[in-house]
Amino acid sequence: MSGTLVFDEGRLFAPMSLGQIRGYAHVDTGAIHSSILQTYAAQCAAVGMREIHGALAKTSVAQVCPGEVLFLDEIFRNLVVDVQPDSQGGLNTLPFSVMMALGCDILLAKPLLLDFRSKQIDYLPENIVNASGALRLPADFSLGLPVFHISLGGRQIKAVFDTGGGLSVLNQRLLSDLQSGVVEEGAIEVEDATGVRQAIPIFGSSGLIVGDRLLSNCQFLVIDLSATEQEKDVQIDFVFGLNAMADRRWVVSRQGAFIEMA
């Protein structure tokens, strides 16, 4: 059964349950691992520690087993998730209870539907056929994240499909090559996965293309992602955030190795 997407300050949420407790989850396809807010981790079995790398810094986090997680009518057991501070990203100040941030370990257990037009989220059958008028693009999930190709300023680049990012992000090393196709529009303060906040320049471009579809007037931050690239031994040119996904229907299928846009 599908759930209703909730938008708040550039973030995406959906209903979930943790045991008998109902609440909401932050939907984050830009995270490999799911995490639980510290308040709800208090009754969970401790597992150990893990080092995480954000766009701005790195830190160590505790890990726990949360018991039974119910999301989109699917039950997940024996999970190991990170513990994050309640205050990170201001999740504890929202008018609804956020319990977890769900990453690809849960979100991509089945083909994931994200329909921003009808504000619906759902799991789909593995053999789902193309929606009418949809564009299906090959995607690489070998790193645990959905990665596909887009075009910006006439150059093909690798992008991570990231519902956890309200704004898209261009890797700083590409800025000089694309300078003629982008315009600086100011700066904005952002917080990364480690809780570090920093003022980051924001740019705009009318030349972002997915397949044969032009996404006009797309804004993006410019951040040096080299530390993350080196740590994961992967090329990350662009983070395709929520602002680029708006008003469209998406299917992300790890099982079929594709991302579909309609």
PDB file of C-alpha atoms in Angstrom:
ATOM      1  CA  MET A   1       0.000   0.000   0.000  1.00  0.00           C
ATOM      2  CA  SER A   2       1.401   3.366  -0.983  1.00  0.00           C
ATOM      3  CA  GLY A   3       2.259   6.103   1.497  1.00  0.00           C
ATOM      4  CA  THR A   4       1.911   9.856   1.323  1.00  0.00           C
ATOM      5  CA  LEU A   5       5.019  11.964   0.783  1.00  0.00           C
ATOM      6  CA  VAL A   6       5.415  14.930   3.119  1.00  0.00           C
ATOM      7  CA  PHE A   7       7.644  17.873   2.160  1.00  0.00           C
ATOM      8  CA  ASP A   8       9.167  20.158   4.773  1.00  0.00           C
ATOM      9  CA  GLU A   9      11.904  22.743   4.161  1.00  0.00           C
ATOM     10  CA  GLY A  10      13.403  20.919   1.198  1.00  0.00           C
ATOM     11  CA  ARG A  11      13.221  17.476   2.771  1.00  0.00           C
ATOM     12  CA  LEU A  12      11.119  14.416   2.054  1.00  0.00           C
ATOM     13  CA  PHE A  13       9.293  12.277   4.631  1.00  0.00           C
ATOM     14  CA  ALA A  14       6.987   9.234   4.596  1.00  0.00           C
ATOM     15  CA  PRO A  15       5.062   7.232   7.237  1.00  0.00           C
ATOM     16  CA  MET A  16       6.730   4.321   9.021  1.00  0.00           C
ATOM     17  CA  SER A  17       6.485   2.296  12.237  1.00  0.00           C
ATOM     18  CA  LEU A  18       9.132   1.225  14.702  1.00  0.00           C
ATOM     19  CA  GLY A  19       7.645  -1.720  16.566  1.00  0.00           C
ATOM     20  CA  GLN A  20       4.272  -0.428  17.764  1.00  0.00           C
ATOM     21  CA  ILE A  21       5.261   3.247  17.466  1.00  0.00           C
ATOM     22  CA  ARG A  22       4.082   5.150  14.418  1.00  0.00           C
ATOM     23  CA  GLY A  23       5.868   8.144  13.007  1.00  0.00           C
ATOM     24  CA  TYR A  24       7.754   9.351   9.962  1.00  0.00           C
ATOM     25  CA  ALA A  25      11.002   8.618   8.186  1.00  0.00           C
ATOM     26  CA  HIS A  26      13.296  10.976   6.319  1.00  0.00           C
ATOM     27  CA  VAL A  27      13.559   9.457   2.799  1.00  0.00           C
ATOM     28  CA  ASP A  28      17.225   9.578   1.722  1.00  0.00           C
ATOM     29  CA  THR A  29      18.408   7.695  -1.382  1.00  0.00           C
ATOM     30  CA  GLY A  30      21.749   9.500  -1.007  1.00  0.00           C
ATOM     31  CA  ALA A  31      22.572   7.391   2.064  1.00  0.00           C
ATOM     32  CA  ILE A  32      23.669   3.766   1.859  1.00  0.00           C
ATOM     33  CA  HIS A  33      22.847   3.112   5.512  1.00  0.00           C
ATOM     34  CA  SER A  34      19.685   3.934   7.425  1.00  0.00           C
ATOM     35  CA  SER A  35      19.878   5.741  10.771  1.00  0.00           C
ATOM     36  CA  ILE A  36      17.710   6.187  13.859  1.00  0.00           C
ATOM     37  CA  LEU A  37      17.281   9.279  16.019  1.00  0.00           C
ATOM     38  CA  GLN A  38      18.937   9.002  19.417  1.00  0.00           C
ATOM     39  CA  THR A  39      15.642   9.200  21.328  1.00  0.00           C
ATOM     40  CA  TYR A  40      14.387   6.028  19.632  1.00  0.00           C
ATOM     41  CA  ALA A  41      17.786   4.289  19.840  1.00  0.00           C
ATOM     42  CA  ALA A  42      17.710   4.207  23.638  1.00  0.00           C
ATOM     43  CA  GLN A  43      15.869   0.857  23.745  1.00  0.00           C
ATOM     44  CA  CYS A  44      17.860  -0.720  20.879  1.00  0.00           C
ATOM     45  CA  ALA A  45      20.711  -3.215  21.192  1.00  0.00           C
ATOM     46  CA  ALA A  46      24.109  -1.572  20.720  1.00  0.00           C
ATOM     47  CA  VAL A  47      26.311  -3.017  17.962  1.00  0.00           C
ATOM     48  CA  GLY A  48      29.423  -0.841  17.668  1.00  0.00           C
ATOM     49  CA  MET A  49      30.740   2.239  15.867  1.00  0.00           C
ATOM     50  CA  ARG A  50      31.149   3.309  12.239  1.00  0.00           C
ATOM     51  CA  GLU A  51      32.958   6.240  10.592  1.00  0.00           C
ATOM     52  CA  ILE A  52      30.844   8.344   8.223  1.00  0.00           C
ATOM     53  CA  HIS A  53      31.894  10.949   5.667  1.00  0.00           C
ATOM     54  CA  GLY A  54      29.716  13.956   4.886  1.00  0.00           C
ATOM     55  CA  ALA A  55      30.253  16.543   2.168  1.00  0.00           C
ATOM     56  CA  LEU A  56      32.008  18.833   4.675  1.00  0.00           C
ATOM     57  CA  ALA A  57      33.521  16.590   7.370  1.00  0.00           C
ATOM     58  CA  LYS A  58      33.755  13.081   8.817  1.00  0.00           C
ATOM     59  CA  THR A  59      32.817  11.656  12.211  1.00  0.00           C
ATOM     60  CA  SER A  60      32.141   8.389  14.056  1.00  0.00           C
ATOM     61  CA  VAL A  61      28.642   7.193  14.939  1.00  0.00           C
ATOM     62  CA  ALA A  62      27.218   4.443  17.117  1.00  0.00           C
ATOM     63  CA  GLN A  63      25.245   1.596  15.528  1.00  0.00           C
ATOM     64  CA  VAL A  64      22.247  -0.315  16.935  1.00  0.00           C
ATOM     65  CA  CYS A  65      19.682  -2.961  15.984  1.00  0.00           C
ATOM     66  CA  PRO A  66      16.248  -1.272  15.979  1.00  0.00           C
ATOM     67  CA  GLY A  67      14.135  -4.439  16.058  1.00  0.00           C
ATOM     68  CA  GLU A  68      11.159  -4.426  13.678  1.00  0.00           C
ATOM     69  CA  VAL A  69      10.787  -1.627  11.108  1.00  0.00           C
ATOM     70  CA  LEU A  70       7.590  -1.364   9.033  1.00  0.00           C
ATOM     71  CA  PHE A  71       7.763   0.711   5.848  1.00  0.00           C
ATOM     72  CA  LEU A  72       5.326   0.579   2.897  1.00  0.00           C
ATOM     73  CA  ASP A  73       3.816  -2.644   4.307  1.00  0.00           C
ATOM     74  CA  GLU A  74       7.212  -4.357   4.288  1.00  0.00           C
ATOM     75  CA  ILE A  75       8.709  -5.581   7.564  1.00  0.00           C
ATOM     76  CA  PHE A  76      12.478  -5.247   8.049  1.00  0.00           C
ATOM     77  CA  ARG A  77      14.203  -7.183  10.836  1.00  0.00           C
ATOM     78  CA  ASN A  78      17.808  -7.695  11.910  1.00  0.00           C
ATOM     79  CA  LEU A  79      18.852  -4.285  10.608  1.00  0.00           C
ATOM     80  CA  VAL A  80      21.991  -2.495  11.767  1.00  0.00           C
ATOM     81  CA  VAL A  81      21.532   1.282  11.633  1.00  0.00           C
ATOM     82  CA  ASP A  82      23.483   4.379  12.628  1.00  0.00           C
ATOM     83  CA  VAL A  83      22.459   6.594  15.555  1.00  0.00           C
ATOM     84  CA  GLN A  84      22.086  10.305  14.805  1.00  0.00           C
ATOM     85  CA  PRO A  85      21.452  13.215  17.197  1.00  0.00           C
ATOM     86  CA  ASP A  86      17.801  14.246  17.474  1.00  0.00           C
ATOM     87  CA  SER A  87      18.754  17.827  16.629  1.00  0.00           C
ATOM     88  CA  GLN A  88      20.650  17.018  13.421  1.00  0.00           C
ATOM     89  CA  GLY A  89      18.944  18.836  10.574  1.00  0.00           C
ATOM     90  CA  GLY A  90      16.348  20.123  13.021  1.00  0.00           C
ATOM     91  CA  LEU A  91      14.368  16.879  12.741  1.00  0.00           C
ATOM     92  CA  ASN A  92      13.213  17.189  16.352  1.00  0.00           C
ATOM     93  CA  THR A  93      11.568  20.577  15.665  1.00  0.00           C
ATOM     94  CA  LEU A  94       9.144  19.358  12.988  1.00  0.00           C
ATOM     95  CA  PRO A  95       5.364  19.239  13.610  1.00  0.00           C
ATOM     96  CA  PHE A  96       5.452  15.420  13.277  1.00  0.00           C
ATOM     97  CA  SER A  97       7.612  12.725  14.877  1.00  0.00           C
ATOM     98  CA  VAL A  98      10.607  11.658  12.786  1.00  0.00           C
ATOM     99  CA  MET A  99      12.093   8.375  14.009  1.00  0.00           C
ATOM    100  CA  MET A 100      14.538   7.334  11.310  1.00  0.00           C
ATOM    101  CA  ALA A 101      16.316   8.397   8.136  1.00  0.00           C
ATOM    102  CA  LEU A 102      15.897   5.555   5.651  1.00  0.00           C
ATOM    103  CA  GLY A 103      18.763   4.880   3.251  1.00  0.00           C
ATOM    104  CA  CYS A 104      19.175   2.574   0.277  1.00  0.00           C
ATOM    105  CA  ASP A 105      19.421  -0.543   2.464  1.00  0.00           C
ATOM    106  CA  ILE A 106      15.660  -0.175   3.088  1.00  0.00           C
ATOM    107  CA  LEU A 107      14.396   2.141   0.341  1.00  0.00           C
ATOM    108  CA  LEU A 108      15.755   0.047  -2.530  1.00  0.00           C
ATOM    109  CA  ALA A 109      14.781  -3.365  -1.159  1.00  0.00           C
ATOM    110  CA  LYS A 110      12.228  -3.297  -3.996  1.00  0.00           C
ATOM    111  CA  PRO A 111      11.760  -0.942  -6.978  1.00  0.00           C
ATOM    112  CA  LEU A 112      10.846   2.406  -5.401  1.00  0.00           C
ATOM    113  CA  LEU A 113       8.148   4.712  -6.795  1.00  0.00           C
ATOM    114  CA  LEU A 114       8.425   8.422  -5.976  1.00  0.00           C
ATOM    115  CA  ASP A 115       5.532  10.334  -7.541  1.00  0.00           C
ATOM    116  CA  PHE A 116       5.990  14.012  -6.764  1.00  0.00           C
ATOM    117  CA  ARG A 117       2.832  14.942  -8.665  1.00  0.00           C
ATOM    118  CA  SER A 118       0.483  12.859  -6.530  1.00  0.00           C
ATOM    119  CA  LYS A 119       2.804  12.913  -3.469  1.00  0.00           C
ATOM    120  CA  GLN A 120       2.898   9.109  -3.302  1.00  0.00           C
ATOM    121  CA  ILE A 121       5.642   6.641  -2.416  1.00  0.00           C
ATOM    122  CA  ASP A 122       5.401   2.888  -2.932  1.00  0.00           C
ATOM    123  CA  TYR A 123       7.241  -0.333  -3.659  1.00  0.00           C
ATOM    124  CA  LEU A 124       6.582  -1.774  -7.118  1.00  0.00           C
ATOM    125  CA  PRO A 125       6.931  -5.302  -8.547  1.00  0.00           C
ATOM    126  CA  GLU A 126      10.411  -6.194  -9.787  1.00  0.00           C
ATOM    127  CA  ASN A 127       9.111  -6.728 -13.341  1.00  0.00           C
ATOM    128  CA  ILE A 128       7.449  -3.296 -13.549  1.00  0.00           C
ATOM    129  CA  VAL A 129       6.943  -2.150 -17.166  1.00  0.00           C
ATOM    130  CA  ASN A 130       7.635   1.359 -18.422  1.00  0.00           C
ATOM    131  CA  ALA A 131       5.004   3.923 -17.525  1.00  0.00           C
ATOM    132  CA  SER A 132       3.380   5.669 -20.488  1.00  0.00           C
ATOM    133  CA  GLY A 133       5.731   8.341 -21.842  1.00  0.00           C
ATOM    134  CA  ALA A 134       8.431   7.463 -19.314  1.00  0.00           C
ATOM    135  CA  LEU A 135      12.156   7.694 -19.976  1.00  0.00           C
ATOM    136  CA  ARG A 136      14.114   4.720 -18.605  1.00  0.00           C
ATOM    137  CA  LEU A 137      17.823   5.273 -17.997  1.00  0.00           C
ATOM    138  CA  PRO A 138      20.478   2.700 -17.066  1.00  0.00           C
ATOM    139  CA  ALA A 139      21.773   3.127 -13.514  1.00  0.00           C
ATOM    140  CA  ASP A 140      24.707   1.728 -11.548  1.00  0.00           C
ATOM    141  CA  PHE A 141      24.062   0.484  -7.992  1.00  0.00           C
ATOM    142  CA  SER A 142      27.443  -1.151  -7.399  1.00  0.00           C
ATOM    143  CA  LEU A 143      28.337   1.386  -4.682  1.00  0.00           C
ATOM    144  CA  GLY A 144      25.002   0.967  -2.928  1.00  0.00           C
ATOM    145  CA  LEU A 145      23.682   4.284  -4.285  1.00  0.00           C
ATOM    146  CA  PRO A 146      21.718   4.982  -7.507  1.00  0.00           C
ATOM    147  CA  VAL A 147      24.128   6.546 -10.028  1.00  0.00           C
ATOM    148  CA  PHE A 148      23.150   7.585 -13.553  1.00  0.00           C
ATOM    149  CA  HIS A 149      24.319   9.935 -16.314  1.00  0.00           C
ATOM    150  CA  ILE A 150      23.002  13.433 -16.999  1.00  0.00           C
ATOM    151  CA  SER A 151      24.233  16.320 -19.135  1.00  0.00           C
ATOM    152  CA  LEU A 152      25.143  19.780 -17.817  1.00  0.00           C
ATOM    153  CA  GLY A 153      26.521  22.535 -19.995  1.00  0.00           C
ATOM    154  CA  GLY A 154      26.894  20.088 -22.874  1.00  0.00           C
ATOM    155  CA  ARG A 155      29.030  17.685 -20.833  1.00  0.00           C
ATOM    156  CA  GLN A 156      27.940  14.212 -19.721  1.00  0.00           C
ATOM    157  CA  ILE A 157      28.527  13.682 -16.007  1.00  0.00           C
ATOM    158  CA  LYS A 158      27.795  11.033 -13.329  1.00  0.00           C
ATOM    159  CA  ALA A 159      25.030  11.898 -10.876  1.00  0.00           C
ATOM    160  CA  VAL A 160      23.824  10.353  -7.597  1.00  0.00           C
ATOM    161  CA  PHE A 161      20.016  10.280  -7.278  1.00  0.00           C
ATOM    162  CA  ASP A 162      19.680  11.806  -3.795  1.00  0.00           C
ATOM    163  CA  THR A 163      16.284  12.484  -2.184  1.00  0.00           C
ATOM    164  CA  GLY A 164      18.137  13.486   0.986  1.00  0.00           C
ATOM    165  CA  GLY A 165      19.421  16.658  -0.634  1.00  0.00           C
ATOM    166  CA  GLY A 166      16.981  19.535  -1.016  1.00  0.00           C
ATOM    167  CA  LEU A 167      19.304  21.214  -3.510  1.00  0.00           C
ATOM    168  CA  SER A 168      21.504  19.531  -6.102  1.00  0.00           C
ATOM    169  CA  VAL A 169      25.303  19.722  -5.797  1.00  0.00           C
ATOM    170  CA  LEU A 170      28.027  20.098  -8.431  1.00  0.00           C
ATOM    171  CA  ASN A 171      31.514  18.838  -7.586  1.00  0.00           C
ATOM    172  CA  GLN A 172      33.767  21.896  -7.427  1.00  0.00           C
ATOM    173  CA  ARG A 173      36.405  20.395  -9.746  1.00  0.00           C
ATOM    174  CA  LEU A 174      33.953  20.656 -12.660  1.00  0.00           C
ATOM    175  CA  LEU A 175      33.032  24.308 -12.170  1.00  0.00           C
ATOM    176  CA  SER A 176      35.794  25.797 -14.336  1.00  0.00           C
ATOM    177  CA  ASP A 177      34.879  23.524 -17.264  1.00  0.00           C
ATOM    178  CA  LEU A 178      31.205  24.531 -17.032  1.00  0.00           C
ATOM    179  CA  GLN A 179      31.694  28.205 -16.178  1.00  0.00           C
ATOM    180  CA  SER A 180      30.100  29.497 -19.389  1.00  0.00           C
ATOM    181  CA  GLY A 181      26.902  27.529 -18.749  1.00  0.00           C
ATOM    182  CA  VAL A 182      26.305  28.446 -15.090  1.00  0.00           C
ATOM    183  CA  VAL A 183      25.584  31.644 -13.164  1.00  0.00           C
ATOM    184  CA  GLU A 184      26.417  32.303  -9.506  1.00  0.00           C
ATOM    185  CA  GLU A 185      23.317  33.382  -7.596  1.00  0.00           C
ATOM    186  CA  GLY A 186      24.627  33.905  -4.053  1.00  0.00           C
ATOM    187  CA  ALA A 187      25.268  31.573  -1.114  1.00  0.00           C
ATOM    188  CA  ILE A 188      23.282  29.441   1.320  1.00  0.00           C
ATOM    189  CA  GLU A 189      24.126  27.815   4.673  1.00  0.00           C
ATOM    190  CA  VAL A 190      23.912  24.018   4.547  1.00  0.00           C
ATOM    191  CA  GLU A 191      24.408  21.119   6.978  1.00  0.00           C
ATOM    192  CA  ASP A 192      25.962  17.835   5.879  1.00  0.00           C
ATOM    193  CA  ALA A 193      25.485  14.289   7.220  1.00  0.00           C
ATOM    194  CA  THR A 194      28.012  14.904  10.023  1.00  0.00           C
ATOM    195  CA  GLY A 195      26.132  17.978  11.311  1.00  0.00           C
ATOM    196  CA  VAL A 196      28.722  20.508  10.081  1.00  0.00           C
ATOM    197  CA  ARG A 197      27.234  23.776   8.774  1.00  0.00           C
ATOM    198  CA  GLN A 198      28.888  26.056   6.209  1.00  0.00           C
ATOM    199  CA  ALA A 199      28.008  28.825   3.741  1.00  0.00           C
ATOM    200  CA  ILE A 200      28.159  27.371   0.208  1.00  0.00           C
ATOM    201  CA  PRO A 201      27.887  29.219  -3.147  1.00  0.00           C
ATOM    202  CA  ILE A 202      24.756  28.481  -5.164  1.00  0.00           C
ATOM    203  CA  PHE A 203      24.626  28.505  -8.968  1.00  0.00           C
ATOM    204  CA  GLY A 204      21.918  28.209 -11.601  1.00  0.00           C
ATOM    205  CA  SER A 205      21.806  26.665 -15.082  1.00  0.00           C
ATOM    206  CA  SER A 206      19.200  26.237 -17.790  1.00  0.00           C
ATOM    207  CA  GLY A 207      21.177  23.414 -19.423  1.00  0.00           C
ATOM    208  CA  LEU A 208      20.554  20.354 -17.219  1.00  0.00           C
ATOM    209  CA  ILE A 209      19.444  17.421 -19.392  1.00  0.00           C
ATOM    210  CA  VAL A 210      18.281  13.948 -18.302  1.00  0.00           C
ATOM    211  CA  GLY A 211      18.159  11.610 -21.294  1.00  0.00           C
ATOM    212  CA  ASP A 212      16.409  13.777 -23.892  1.00  0.00           C
ATOM    213  CA  ARG A 213      14.509  15.894 -21.337  1.00  0.00           C
ATOM    214  CA  LEU A 214      15.595  19.438 -20.458  1.00  0.00           C
ATOM    215  CA  LEU A 215      15.164  20.424 -16.808  1.00  0.00           C
ATOM    216  CA  SER A 216      15.130  24.217 -16.955  1.00  0.00           C
ATOM    217  CA  ASN A 217      16.328  26.652 -14.299  1.00  0.00           C
ATOM    218  CA  CYS A 218      17.980  24.118 -12.023  1.00  0.00           C
ATOM    219  CA  GLN A 219      19.882  25.468  -9.015  1.00  0.00           C
ATOM    220  CA  PHE A 220      22.787  23.659  -7.383  1.00  0.00           C
ATOM    221  CA  LEU A 221      25.427  24.148  -4.726  1.00  0.00           C
ATOM    222  CA  VAL A 222      29.125  23.884  -5.560  1.00  0.00           C
ATOM    223  CA  ILE A 223      31.076  21.780  -3.036  1.00  0.00           C
ATOM    224  CA  ASP A 224      34.457  20.065  -3.100  1.00  0.00           C
ATOM    225  CA  LEU A 225      33.540  16.355  -3.043  1.00  0.00           C
ATOM    226  CA  SER A 226      37.111  15.107  -3.499  1.00  0.00           C
ATOM    227  CA  ALA A 227      37.403  13.701   0.053  1.00  0.00           C
ATOM    228  CA  THR A 228      34.277  11.602  -0.437  1.00  0.00           C
ATOM    229  CA  GLU A 229      35.507  10.467  -3.868  1.00  0.00           C
ATOM    230  CA  GLN A 230      38.869   9.390  -2.445  1.00  0.00           C
ATOM    231  CA  GLU A 231      37.345   7.622   0.549  1.00  0.00           C
ATOM    232  CA  LYS A 232      34.892   5.657  -1.603  1.00  0.00           C
ATOM    233  CA  ASP A 233      37.201   5.396  -4.647  1.00  0.00           C
ATOM    234  CA  VAL A 234      34.422   6.664  -6.901  1.00  0.00           C
ATOM    235  CA  GLN A 235      33.751   9.547  -9.270  1.00  0.00           C
ATOM    236  CA  ILE A 236      30.951  11.854  -8.074  1.00  0.00           C
ATOM    237  CA  ASP A 237      30.298  14.702 -10.488  1.00  0.00           C
ATOM    238  CA  PHE A 238      26.822  15.762  -9.418  1.00  0.00           C
ATOM    239  CA  VAL A 239      24.299  15.100  -6.670  1.00  0.00           C
ATOM    240  CA  PHE A 240      20.817  15.110  -8.221  1.00  0.00           C
ATOM    241  CA  GLY A 241      18.657  16.528  -5.418  1.00  0.00           C
ATOM    242  CA  LEU A 242      14.964  17.065  -4.726  1.00  0.00           C
ATOM    243  CA  ASN A 243      14.784  20.389  -6.563  1.00  0.00           C
ATOM    244  CA  ALA A 244      15.738  18.594  -9.814  1.00  0.00           C
ATOM    245  CA  MET A 245      13.155  15.832  -9.220  1.00  0.00           C
ATOM    246  CA  ALA A 246      10.181  18.139  -8.605  1.00  0.00           C
ATOM    247  CA  ASP A 247       6.845  17.654 -10.400  1.00  0.00           C
ATOM    248  CA  ARG A 248       7.838  14.309 -11.923  1.00  0.00           C
ATOM    249  CA  ARG A 249       7.277  10.598 -11.357  1.00  0.00           C
ATOM    250  CA  TRP A 250      10.380   8.516 -10.673  1.00  0.00           C
ATOM    251  CA  VAL A 251      11.049   4.799 -10.316  1.00  0.00           C
ATOM    252  CA  VAL A 252      14.410   3.694  -8.882  1.00  0.00           C
ATOM    253  CA  SER A 253      15.060  -0.013  -9.415  1.00  0.00           C
ATOM    254  CA  ARG A 254      18.218  -1.638  -8.109  1.00  0.00           C
ATOM    255  CA  GLN A 255      16.802  -4.971  -9.258  1.00  0.00           C
ATOM    256  CA  GLY A 256      16.380  -3.765 -12.857  1.00  0.00           C
ATOM    257  CA  ALA A 257      19.424  -1.423 -12.791  1.00  0.00           C
ATOM    258  CA  PHE A 258      17.484   1.602 -14.008  1.00  0.00           C
ATOM    259  CA  ILE A 259      16.014   4.972 -13.058  1.00  0.00           C
ATOM    260  CA  GLU A 260      12.761   5.928 -14.777  1.00  0.00           C
ATOM    261  CA  MET A 261      11.437   9.480 -15.174  1.00  0.00           C
ATOM    262  CA  ALA A 262       7.959  10.509 -16.358  1.00  0.00           C
TER     263      ALA A 262
END
